[in-house]
Amino acid sequence: MIKKRIVEIIKEACDNCKEKGVFPYEINIDPIVEIPREGEFGDYSTNIAFLLAPKLRKNPQEIAKTVIQNMNYNDTCEKVEPAGKGFINFYVKDEIWKQTLMDIYESGIDGFLPDAGNGKKVLIEFVSANPTGPLHIGHGRGAAVGDVLANILKNTGYNVTKEYYINDAGKQIATLGASTYARWRELKGEDIEYPQHFYQGDYVKELAAELIEHNVPIPANQDEAIKFMAGYSGSKVMKGIQEDLEEFGVFFDNYYKESTLYENGIVDDTLELLRQRGFSYEKDDALWFKTSLFEKDEDRVLIKSDGEKTYFASDIAYHREKLERGFKLLVDLWGSDHHGYIPRLKASLEALAEQKDSLKVILIQFVTLLKDGKPFGMSTRAGQFTTLKEVLSEVGRDAARFFFLMRKSDAHLEFDLDLAKKTSNENPVFYVQYANARIQSIFRNAEEDGIDVDTLMAESRRQKAEGSINIDLLTSKDEIDLIKAIHHFYDVIEGCARNLEPHRLTFYLIDLVGKFHSYYNKTRVLKNEVNLTTARLLLLFMLQKVIKKGLDILGVSAPDKM
RNA sequence: GCGCCCGUAGCUCAGUUGGAUAGAGCGUUGGCCUCCGGAGCCAAAGGCCGUGCGUUCAAAUCGCACCGGGCGCACCA
């Protein structure tokens, strides 16, 4: 990593300044090195002079000059310049850039990616839709974001577990049972009123019809029948959800049932623990948690006056259980309408384990479907669904996943169905995939010229050892820029992981691929002088590795032909 | 009333830990293959970064107030 080398160079320079007595004392700040906006400010820049200025009581421009004078950068940079009001800009040697290309080849793309996680155990919980109806498009967005985030964390050295939490103990499942029972009686010819608060979707009728069709024996007692149907419908719906997720390319390591928390006494244990520590109290025949002790929020009910436990109670138990399973970082993806729930849950983790910061909640904003430029199918009328399944069959997995990741997750997303279906440059999915197909096409043509790209790579590796490296012939600005862009994959992935923001990868890929398309248009790869062709093929080889890896993390396919 | 998110080009949106002259796609206008895939490329036009005040060497980014949009504020799940 060149950036790390730059940080070292700066630190060394500061040490030199101290030794020579230029600085009165040891400088102990981590210099911030960033990639400047494209332009004349070099490959990297640091603001360290600004940070030192108040301490040394000197003008930042002067400090920048002093630091540079005491800097040994010749191994990495062709020049280092003071700029602006006190920036220090680093211009990395082209040879170094080219060298990193070979280094990435040596280490492989996986070895190249950062190891920020260091094996840390992460539990990422997402979707977690109640099994009372099919997944809708909002769940799809959560599924895409969660799955890709998991991929990113896995690729940066985290030990990741993906989990789906099933609320199977609450009232909703009971209502699903009652709904199915009511529909079942209707189908049996009874004239009954179907209550407003029951599930309105047609899938309930279908479930009831199935029961009749397959002659499933129904208990005669009404309560037992409802209970039976709750179990039946719940597992059927859950199965459907799993099938939809599978089609979407999302697989979970665990499905964790709320009911197991009760069966294993974890909820009662947790409540007892809170009571012992004095974080709960009784009022109006209910048991309350002292949220206000930890967060700017009101106290919340754990056990209602009728003796029933709230969802909050089991959620606390669930998250405590996550910590006890050894997870150090808990990532939850919730619909943004649940944002008000964050403080109380964090408060509970603080109360139980002083670990409120180990919980990171990512909010998923709403998705609006657009068709013919107009919002579509978002009726609030009960029972009207715009299901994930429908969207998938309309636009396919690749476009759906890619589109869900084109916005940061806490921003509204307009999902343009027409655009997602287009096979043109307007559709960014195809734009990215097309780049890969184009490179592959060049490789196919190369093969016709008797060049096998894989053997070529091995060859260039040997040449490197002999000191005559083909990549020396990559001299144009476009080529160096492409190499830099390839190298920045590292920073992008690191940023995605640090901020838990997978959308950055999507933007990076679009940008990277744009550089390639531009390069392709002005530069001929094949049928040049043989060493030049070789050098350019090598560049494309590494570029393709990054594109494929990026798409792989997004869970989007990278076809060789389109 | 209280809280959270959002406000950047005509539209949809990026903008790194606060950094230098604000970025892309679409749309508009005008160009580019005898040539590795035109599902592509190049160029132009387009901006009070919602408004005001503050913090800072430096603010689209942080703080406060206001305006506008969305969403929450149950002994619901």
XYZ file of C-alpha atoms (C1' of nucleotides) in Angstrom:
639
model
C 0.000 0.000 0.000
C 1.482 3.229 -1.174
C -0.597 5.278 1.223
C 0.946 3.514 4.200
C 4.383 4.246 2.818
C 3.479 7.932 2.536
C 2.362 7.959 6.171
C 5.708 6.440 7.147
C 7.609 9.007 5.127
C 5.797 11.820 6.914
C 6.432 10.309 10.329
C 10.100 9.845 9.544
C 10.330 13.433 8.430
C 8.793 14.600 11.697
C 11.242 12.469 13.652
C 14.104 13.953 11.663
C 12.865 17.433 12.483
C 12.821 16.557 16.138
C 16.312 15.066 16.063
C 17.765 18.057 14.334
C 16.073 20.279 16.840
C 13.911 21.947 14.229
C 10.871 20.906 16.195
C 11.073 21.454 19.937
C 9.407 18.157 20.799
C 8.206 14.828 19.510
C 5.330 15.023 17.103
C 2.831 12.404 17.978
C -0.053 12.822 15.628
C -1.135 10.422 12.981
C -0.815 12.333 9.761
C -3.923 12.274 7.637
C -3.111 11.281 4.113
C -5.787 11.579 1.503
C -6.238 11.311 -2.172
C -6.825 14.778 -3.557
C -9.466 15.491 -6.110
C -8.231 14.726 -9.529
C -5.948 17.414 -10.766
C -2.667 19.009 -10.069
C -2.418 18.228 -6.383
C -0.491 15.034 -6.734
C -1.393 11.475 -5.842
C -1.608 11.975 -2.109
C -1.630 14.962 0.137
C -1.373 15.644 3.823
C -2.543 18.463 6.033
C -0.019 17.811 8.778
C 1.411 21.318 8.602
C -1.989 22.744 9.524
C -2.203 20.456 12.508
C 1.292 21.365 13.681
C 0.887 25.086 13.161
C -0.869 25.950 16.441
C 1.503 23.746 18.455
C 4.685 25.111 16.914
C 3.211 28.556 16.594
C 4.468 28.893 13.074
C 2.939 29.510 9.714
C 1.760 26.239 8.076
C 3.495 27.074 4.819
C 6.807 27.349 6.618
C 6.224 24.114 8.455
C 5.374 22.345 5.220
C 8.649 23.476 3.715
C 10.626 22.437 6.779
C 9.031 19.010 6.848
C 9.771 18.473 3.176
C 13.391 19.529 3.657
C 13.781 16.820 6.260
C 12.009 14.179 4.245
C 13.487 11.175 2.475
C 11.021 10.342 -0.237
C 13.231 9.392 -3.165
C 12.358 5.722 -3.039
C 8.665 6.417 -3.599
C 8.049 9.892 -4.959
C 9.536 11.824 -7.819
C 8.683 15.033 -6.019
C 7.030 16.365 -2.911
C 5.819 19.928 -2.931
C 4.345 22.442 -0.545
C 1.084 23.779 -1.914
C -1.716 26.139 -1.097
C -1.716 27.484 2.408
C 0.219 24.571 3.846
C -0.562 21.315 2.109
C 2.145 18.860 1.224
C 1.553 17.070 -2.044
C 3.168 13.796 -2.994
C 3.821 12.803 -6.580
C 4.438 9.084 -6.667
C 6.830 7.716 -9.270
C 5.204 5.954 -12.188
C 7.494 2.978 -11.644
C 6.107 2.570 -8.152
C 2.562 2.558 -9.453
C 3.454 -0.015 -12.044
C 5.231 -2.045 -9.430
C 2.059 -2.190 -7.323
C 0.263 -3.659 -10.286
C 2.696 -6.534 -10.249
C 2.456 -6.755 -6.480
C -1.292 -7.159 -6.693
C -0.790 -9.842 -9.259
C 1.616 -11.643 -6.949
C -0.561 -11.412 -3.863
C -3.802 -12.057 -5.708
C -6.744 -9.766 -5.403
C -7.779 -11.264 -2.054
C -4.347 -10.800 -0.567
C -4.393 -7.229 -1.761
C -7.508 -6.231 0.198
C -7.166 -4.699 3.660
C -7.262 -6.827 6.781
C -8.967 -4.285 8.986
C -11.135 -6.821 10.795
C -8.340 -8.933 12.175
C -10.680 -11.829 12.759
C -13.173 -9.835 14.802
C -16.485 -11.620 15.171
C -19.363 -9.730 13.602
C -23.012 -10.620 13.599
C -24.961 -8.936 10.881
C -28.683 -9.268 11.276
C -30.904 -8.222 8.412
C -34.237 -8.710 6.651
C -35.755 -10.351 9.760
C -39.200 -9.807 8.289
C -42.015 -11.386 10.254
C -43.214 -14.493 8.470
C -46.704 -13.107 8.028
C -46.467 -12.227 4.353
C -44.158 -12.206 1.345
C -41.070 -9.995 1.176
C -41.656 -6.644 -0.417
C -39.239 -4.397 -2.225
C -38.098 -2.654 0.940
C -36.993 -5.980 2.376
C -35.155 -6.528 -0.882
C -33.149 -3.401 -0.362
C -32.286 -4.486 3.158
C -31.326 -7.921 1.884
C -29.015 -6.473 -0.761
C -27.357 -4.006 1.581
C -26.911 -6.579 4.334
C -25.579 -9.265 2.064
C -23.059 -6.983 0.379
C -21.995 -5.500 3.671
C -21.338 -9.015 4.905
C -19.259 -9.687 1.793
C -17.268 -6.530 2.333
C -16.574 -7.352 5.958
C -15.601 -10.894 5.045
C -13.165 -9.562 2.499
C -11.562 -7.246 5.018
C -10.721 -9.858 7.579
C -13.842 -9.953 9.728
C -15.367 -13.185 10.902
C -18.920 -12.631 9.733
C -22.153 -14.419 10.571
C -25.375 -13.524 8.768
C -28.507 -13.967 10.784
C -32.237 -13.664 10.228
C -34.350 -13.131 13.340
C -37.793 -14.643 13.195
C -40.494 -13.135 15.361
C -42.487 -16.276 15.818
C -43.645 -15.725 19.389
C -45.711 -12.623 19.067
C -49.197 -11.583 18.255
C -48.556 -11.249 14.563
C -48.182 -14.946 14.011
C -51.335 -15.530 16.046
C -53.122 -13.060 13.804
C -51.839 -14.892 10.753
C -53.349 -18.070 12.199
C -56.639 -16.360 12.875
C -56.612 -14.851 9.393
C -56.022 -18.205 7.772
C -58.747 -19.732 9.906
C -61.229 -17.051 8.866
C -60.424 -17.514 5.174
C -60.679 -21.254 5.645
C -64.178 -20.919 7.066
C -65.128 -18.640 4.196
C -63.979 -21.249 1.731
C -65.994 -23.806 3.643
C -69.002 -21.705 2.715
C -69.550 -19.890 5.975
C -70.649 -16.315 5.822
C -68.344 -14.501 8.242
C -67.008 -11.024 8.559
C -63.279 -10.730 7.842
C -61.849 -8.229 10.355
C -59.926 -5.185 9.229
C -56.860 -5.950 11.318
C -56.414 -9.405 9.800
C -53.950 -9.876 6.939
C -55.644 -8.796 3.781
C -53.350 -10.222 1.144
C -54.519 -12.904 -1.243
C -51.784 -15.196 -0.043
C -53.873 -15.901 3.080
C -56.694 -17.184 0.902
C -54.205 -19.309 -0.974
C -52.925 -20.802 2.261
C -56.473 -21.628 3.325
C -57.237 -23.118 -0.055
C -54.134 -25.304 0.196
C -55.344 -26.726 3.481
C -58.574 -27.778 1.872
C -56.984 -29.021 -1.310
C -54.541 -31.281 0.502
C -57.182 -32.434 2.969
C -55.083 -31.360 5.902
C -56.821 -32.430 9.126
C -57.880 -29.385 11.137
C -58.493 -29.610 14.895
C -62.157 -29.275 15.718
C -61.594 -26.895 18.602
C -61.382 -23.322 17.292
C -58.441 -22.218 19.447
C -56.496 -25.284 18.494
C -57.339 -24.821 14.858
C -56.072 -21.247 14.919
C -52.928 -22.314 16.681
C -52.409 -25.046 14.150
C -52.914 -22.676 11.268
C -50.539 -20.142 12.773
C -47.833 -22.774 12.710
C -48.811 -23.997 9.280
C -49.065 -20.608 7.628
C -46.028 -19.235 9.424
C -43.762 -21.975 8.205
C -45.215 -21.836 4.701
C -44.674 -18.100 4.472
C -41.199 -18.488 5.921
C -40.397 -21.068 3.298
C -41.550 -18.674 0.602
C -39.350 -15.938 2.063
C -36.352 -18.234 1.996
C -37.030 -19.124 -1.612
C -37.250 -15.469 -2.581
C -34.008 -14.708 -0.798
C -32.308 -17.627 -2.475
C -33.422 -16.399 -5.864
C -31.989 -13.046 -4.899
C -28.690 -14.685 -4.016
C -28.959 -14.088 -0.288
C -28.138 -16.909 2.091
C -28.139 -16.778 5.862
C -25.895 -18.682 8.229
C -28.564 -18.700 10.923
C -32.258 -18.317 11.376
C -32.805 -17.364 14.995
C -36.285 -17.845 16.397
C -37.684 -15.515 18.996
C -39.483 -18.467 20.566
C -36.170 -20.095 21.499
C -35.395 -17.102 23.687
C -38.483 -17.926 25.716
C -37.991 -21.686 25.656
C -34.441 -21.366 26.990
C -35.434 -18.886 29.650
C -33.184 -16.204 28.235
C -35.877 -13.558 28.390
C -36.626 -14.235 32.051
C -32.913 -14.369 32.878
C -32.339 -11.061 31.227
C -35.245 -9.410 32.974
C -33.975 -10.747 36.260
C -30.526 -9.381 35.558
C -31.928 -5.952 34.835
C -33.954 -6.077 38.043
C -30.962 -7.108 40.123
C -28.925 -4.247 38.801
C -31.695 -1.820 39.545
C -32.404 -0.885 35.976
C -36.072 -1.798 36.072
C -38.977 -0.863 38.299
C -42.691 -1.457 38.689
C -45.276 1.162 37.978
C -49.008 0.846 37.194
C -48.729 -2.944 37.456
C -46.166 -2.985 34.642
C -42.400 -3.480 34.641
C -40.372 -0.644 33.157
C -36.805 -0.321 31.937
C -34.903 2.816 32.904
C -33.989 3.880 29.397
C -33.643 7.459 30.566
C -30.669 6.498 32.692
C -28.604 5.894 29.558
C -30.124 7.701 26.620
C -32.288 10.666 25.835
C -35.407 8.593 25.728
C -38.345 7.710 27.904
C -38.542 4.654 30.125
C -40.074 1.710 28.335
C -42.289 -1.177 29.310
C -40.824 -4.670 29.562
C -43.821 -6.521 31.012
C -47.300 -5.188 30.444
C -49.847 -4.991 33.221
C -51.560 -8.053 31.764
C -48.365 -9.994 32.378
C -47.335 -10.276 28.759
C -43.788 -9.399 27.762
C -43.192 -6.786 25.128
C -41.112 -7.171 21.994
C -38.615 -4.884 23.619
C -38.062 -7.449 26.365
C -37.230 -10.220 23.923
C -35.128 -7.865 21.804
C -32.980 -7.033 24.797
C -32.594 -10.718 25.509
C -31.770 -11.414 21.873
C -29.022 -8.807 21.723
C -27.590 -9.903 25.029
C -27.540 -13.401 23.614
C -25.647 -12.134 20.568
C -22.935 -10.708 22.808
C -22.771 -13.921 24.786
C -22.219 -15.860 21.612
C -18.957 -13.924 21.387
C -19.787 -11.327 18.774
C -17.864 -8.101 19.263
C -19.706 -6.075 16.675
C -23.452 -6.250 16.162
C -24.769 -4.797 12.937
C -28.551 -4.510 12.644
C -30.350 -3.413 9.519
C -33.761 -1.917 10.201
C -36.394 -0.142 8.236
C -35.939 3.557 8.810
C -39.357 3.801 10.427
C -37.856 1.976 13.411
C -35.236 4.607 14.090
C -36.925 5.633 17.325
C -36.095 2.210 18.673
C -32.323 2.682 18.581
C -31.825 4.593 21.857
C -33.721 2.122 24.006
C -31.891 -0.879 22.580
C -28.527 0.805 22.972
C -29.505 1.720 26.508
C -30.237 -1.897 27.273
C -26.851 -3.033 25.961
C -25.203 -0.384 28.080
C -27.138 -1.503 31.133
C -26.296 -5.165 30.660
C -22.763 -5.062 29.372
C -21.618 -1.465 28.950
C -21.510 -2.189 25.265
C -23.771 0.279 23.594
C -21.127 1.101 21.005
C -20.850 -2.462 19.834
C -24.269 -2.072 18.236
C -24.389 -0.362 14.853
C -27.817 0.128 13.376
C -28.101 0.780 9.670
C -31.396 2.272 8.648
C -32.864 1.343 5.315
C -34.985 4.083 3.809
C -38.039 3.476 1.701
C -38.007 2.451 -1.906
C -40.326 3.999 -4.436
C -40.937 2.038 -7.597
C -41.090 4.086 -10.768
C -42.743 2.953 -13.967
C -43.094 5.313 -16.917
C -41.572 7.931 -14.659
C -44.377 7.665 -12.137
C -44.583 6.128 -8.677
C -46.167 2.751 -8.886
C -47.825 0.204 -6.671
C -47.154 1.945 -3.405
C -50.742 1.958 -2.288
C -51.081 1.888 1.448
C -54.219 -0.137 1.107
C -53.787 -3.237 3.151
C -52.915 -6.336 1.262
C -51.460 -4.666 -1.778
C -47.909 -5.819 -2.235
C -45.113 -4.912 -4.484
C -43.166 -8.001 -3.778
C -39.473 -8.638 -4.152
C -40.398 -11.623 -6.267
C -42.259 -9.461 -8.768
C -39.391 -7.006 -9.047
C -36.930 -9.857 -9.517
C -38.919 -11.429 -12.293
C -39.235 -8.007 -13.903
C -35.604 -6.832 -13.876
C -33.510 -9.809 -12.803
C -31.152 -10.323 -9.914
C -28.199 -8.333 -11.220
C -30.081 -5.121 -11.902
C -32.079 -5.394 -8.690
C -29.014 -5.831 -6.507
C -27.060 -3.152 -8.265
C -29.886 -0.622 -8.087
C -30.450 -1.246 -4.394
C -26.808 -0.369 -3.831
C -26.754 2.832 -5.822
C -27.809 4.991 -2.906
C -26.577 5.255 0.610
C -28.981 3.201 2.609
C -30.466 6.014 4.669
C -31.541 7.945 1.585
C -34.767 7.429 -0.288
C -34.368 5.250 -3.328
C -36.287 5.673 -6.524
C -36.180 2.395 -8.341
C -36.792 2.966 -12.011
C -38.120 -0.300 -13.401
C -37.807 0.814 -17.005
C -34.191 1.884 -16.564
C -33.276 -1.325 -14.779
C -34.535 -3.309 -17.755
C -32.702 -1.296 -20.379
C -29.703 -2.876 -22.028
C -27.965 0.376 -22.819
C -25.412 2.744 -21.425
C -28.106 4.426 -19.377
C -28.244 1.363 -17.241
C -25.184 1.361 -14.992
C -25.326 -2.380 -14.381
C -24.793 -3.072 -18.026
C -22.174 -0.369 -18.249
C -20.067 -2.179 -15.687
C -20.746 -5.664 -16.968
C -20.034 -4.536 -20.500
C -16.526 -3.486 -19.534
C -15.792 -6.980 -18.318
C -17.247 -8.515 -21.465
C -15.192 -6.159 -23.590
C -11.971 -7.111 -21.858
C -12.834 -10.755 -22.215
C -13.510 -10.186 -25.883
C -10.042 -8.709 -26.283
C -8.614 -11.773 -24.599
C -10.520 -13.988 -27.022
C -9.111 -12.059 -29.944
C -5.656 -12.286 -28.443
C -6.016 -16.010 -28.352
C -6.682 -16.023 -32.073
C -3.387 -14.210 -32.451
C -1.794 -17.036 -30.512
C -1.553 -15.182 -27.222
C -2.846 -16.945 -24.161
C -3.273 -14.311 -21.514
C -2.714 -16.590 -18.539
C 0.623 -17.906 -19.795
C 1.500 -14.374 -20.739
C 1.066 -13.306 -17.151
C 3.351 -16.041 -15.909
C 5.825 -14.983 -18.550
C 5.830 -11.347 -17.546
C 6.389 -12.434 -14.002
C 9.572 -14.193 -15.000
C 10.680 -11.213 -17.004
C 10.164 -9.121 -13.974
C 12.628 -11.317 -12.124
C 15.099 -10.785 -14.920
C 14.687 -7.096 -14.702
C 12.981 -6.431 -18.014
C 9.432 -5.681 -17.129
C 6.839 -5.288 -19.809
C 4.846 -2.843 -17.793
C 7.588 -0.272 -18.352
C 5.922 0.287 -21.685
C 2.769 1.572 -20.027
C 3.568 5.232 -20.217
C 0.451 7.170 -21.181
C -1.462 9.195 -18.629
C -4.530 7.023 -19.203
C -2.565 3.928 -18.400
C -1.043 5.313 -15.243
C -4.450 6.635 -14.204
C -5.974 3.226 -14.726
C -3.289 1.644 -12.577
C -3.953 4.199 -9.861
C -7.672 3.518 -10.087
C -7.051 -0.203 -9.748
C -4.911 0.479 -6.715
C -7.653 2.581 -5.113
C -9.835 -0.479 -4.876
C -8.085 -1.009 -1.570
C -9.100 2.388 -0.196
C -12.658 2.013 -1.401
C -13.149 -1.357 0.229
C -11.551 -0.078 3.392
C -13.916 2.906 3.398
C -16.918 0.647 2.777
C -15.960 -1.494 5.748
C -15.120 1.347 8.103
C -18.313 3.271 7.462
C -20.507 0.261 6.730
C -21.423 1.822 3.412
C -21.543 -0.661 0.565
C -22.802 1.867 -1.980
C -19.311 3.311 -2.306
C -18.235 0.184 -4.126
C -20.982 0.627 -6.701
C -19.868 4.157 -7.464
C -16.257 3.123 -7.636
C -16.977 0.420 -10.175
C -18.928 2.775 -12.407
C -16.076 5.243 -12.239
C -13.371 2.656 -12.814
C -15.133 1.187 -15.761
C -15.653 4.645 -17.250
C -11.901 5.098 -17.282
C -11.543 1.814 -19.068
C -14.121 2.585 -21.747
C -12.410 5.867 -22.382
C -8.998 4.200 -22.601
C -10.348 1.528 -24.887
C -11.652 4.101 -27.308
C -8.357 5.770 -27.856
C -5.889 2.979 -27.341
C -5.447 -0.145 -29.337
C -4.476 -3.111 -27.237
C -3.819 -5.833 -29.805
C -1.697 -5.892 -32.921
C 0.912 -3.523 -31.579
C 4.571 -4.249 -31.209
C 4.569 -7.458 -29.211
C 5.920 -6.100 -25.926
C 3.513 -3.202 -25.921
C 0.596 -5.517 -26.575
C 1.805 -7.682 -23.740
C 2.024 -4.749 -21.370
C -1.485 -3.593 -22.189
C -2.916 -7.069 -21.862
C -1.338 -7.260 -18.457
C -3.020 -4.027 -17.440
C -6.404 -5.288 -18.609
C -5.816 -8.587 -16.865
C -5.502 -6.860 -13.511
C -8.324 -4.480 -14.284
C -10.606 -7.377 -15.002
C -9.643 -8.992 -11.724
C -10.803 -5.893 -9.864
C -14.028 -5.543 -11.831
C -14.858 -9.188 -11.277
C -14.013 -9.022 -7.594
C -16.094 -5.884 -7.183
C -19.088 -7.401 -8.920
C -18.610 -10.584 -6.937
C -18.839 -8.619 -3.691
C -21.997 -6.950 -4.969
C -23.382 -10.365 -5.849
C -23.759 -9.315 -9.477
C -22.670 -11.629 -12.261
C -19.818 -10.816 -14.624
C -20.641 -12.565 -17.889
C -17.840 -12.954 -20.448
C -20.278 -12.366 -23.285
C -23.435 -10.323 -23.278
C -45.126 19.586 20.643
C -40.530 16.138 20.875
C -37.064 13.077 18.027
C -34.590 10.956 13.506
C -33.411 11.343 8.142
C -33.162 14.381 3.801
C -32.447 19.405 0.969
C -26.007 19.831 -4.032
C -26.893 21.242 -12.085
C -33.607 20.827 -15.487
C -34.096 15.293 -13.301
C -31.822 11.155 -10.258
C -27.831 11.362 -7.108
C -22.102 11.041 -5.453
C -18.897 14.035 -2.620
C -13.537 10.124 2.039
C -11.513 11.762 8.853
C -13.745 19.270 7.719
C -9.177 20.428 2.906
C -7.363 23.399 -2.344
C -10.872 25.418 -8.619
C -17.949 21.303 -6.542
C -18.531 15.748 -9.399
C -21.208 11.796 -12.313
C -25.314 9.755 -15.032
C -29.777 11.061 -17.517
C -31.812 15.060 -20.402
C -30.237 19.251 -24.019
C -26.688 20.784 -28.059
C -22.638 19.389 -31.263
C -18.990 15.721 -32.701
C -16.265 10.335 -33.148
C -15.517 3.757 -36.220
C -12.290 1.062 -43.346
C -9.649 -0.328 -37.031
C -9.773 -5.248 -30.465
C -17.919 -5.450 -29.131
C -21.222 1.900 -30.875
C -24.444 -1.946 -24.814
C -18.851 2.609 -26.335
C -16.148 7.504 -26.589
C -15.234 13.114 -26.912
C -16.960 18.144 -26.133
C -20.247 22.287 -24.734
C -23.996 24.476 -21.825
C -25.948 23.941 -16.949
C -24.441 25.696 -9.368
C -26.225 31.355 -3.813
C -24.328 23.150 -2.138
C -32.421 25.361 1.148
C -31.631 30.394 4.216
C -29.027 33.011 8.124
C -25.539 33.155 12.057
C -21.444 30.754 14.427
C -16.772 27.394 15.195
C -12.056 26.860 12.207
C -6.039 28.430 8.927
C -10.088 25.862 6.027
C -17.365 24.328 5.929
C -21.577 21.067 0.993
C -19.332 18.492 5.411
C -19.336 20.501 12.396
C -22.934 23.666 15.907
C -27.412 26.768 16.584
C -31.912 28.970 14.491
C -35.328 29.082 10.591
C -37.731 27.300 5.812
C -39.221 22.990 2.895
C -39.938 17.365 2.250
C -40.188 12.321 4.532
C -40.731 9.227 8.906
C -41.378 8.069 13.920
C -43.207 9.367 18.849
C -48.254 2.793 22.449
C -48.617 -1.288 28.470
C -48.541 -2.242 18.919
C -45.632 -5.606 16.521
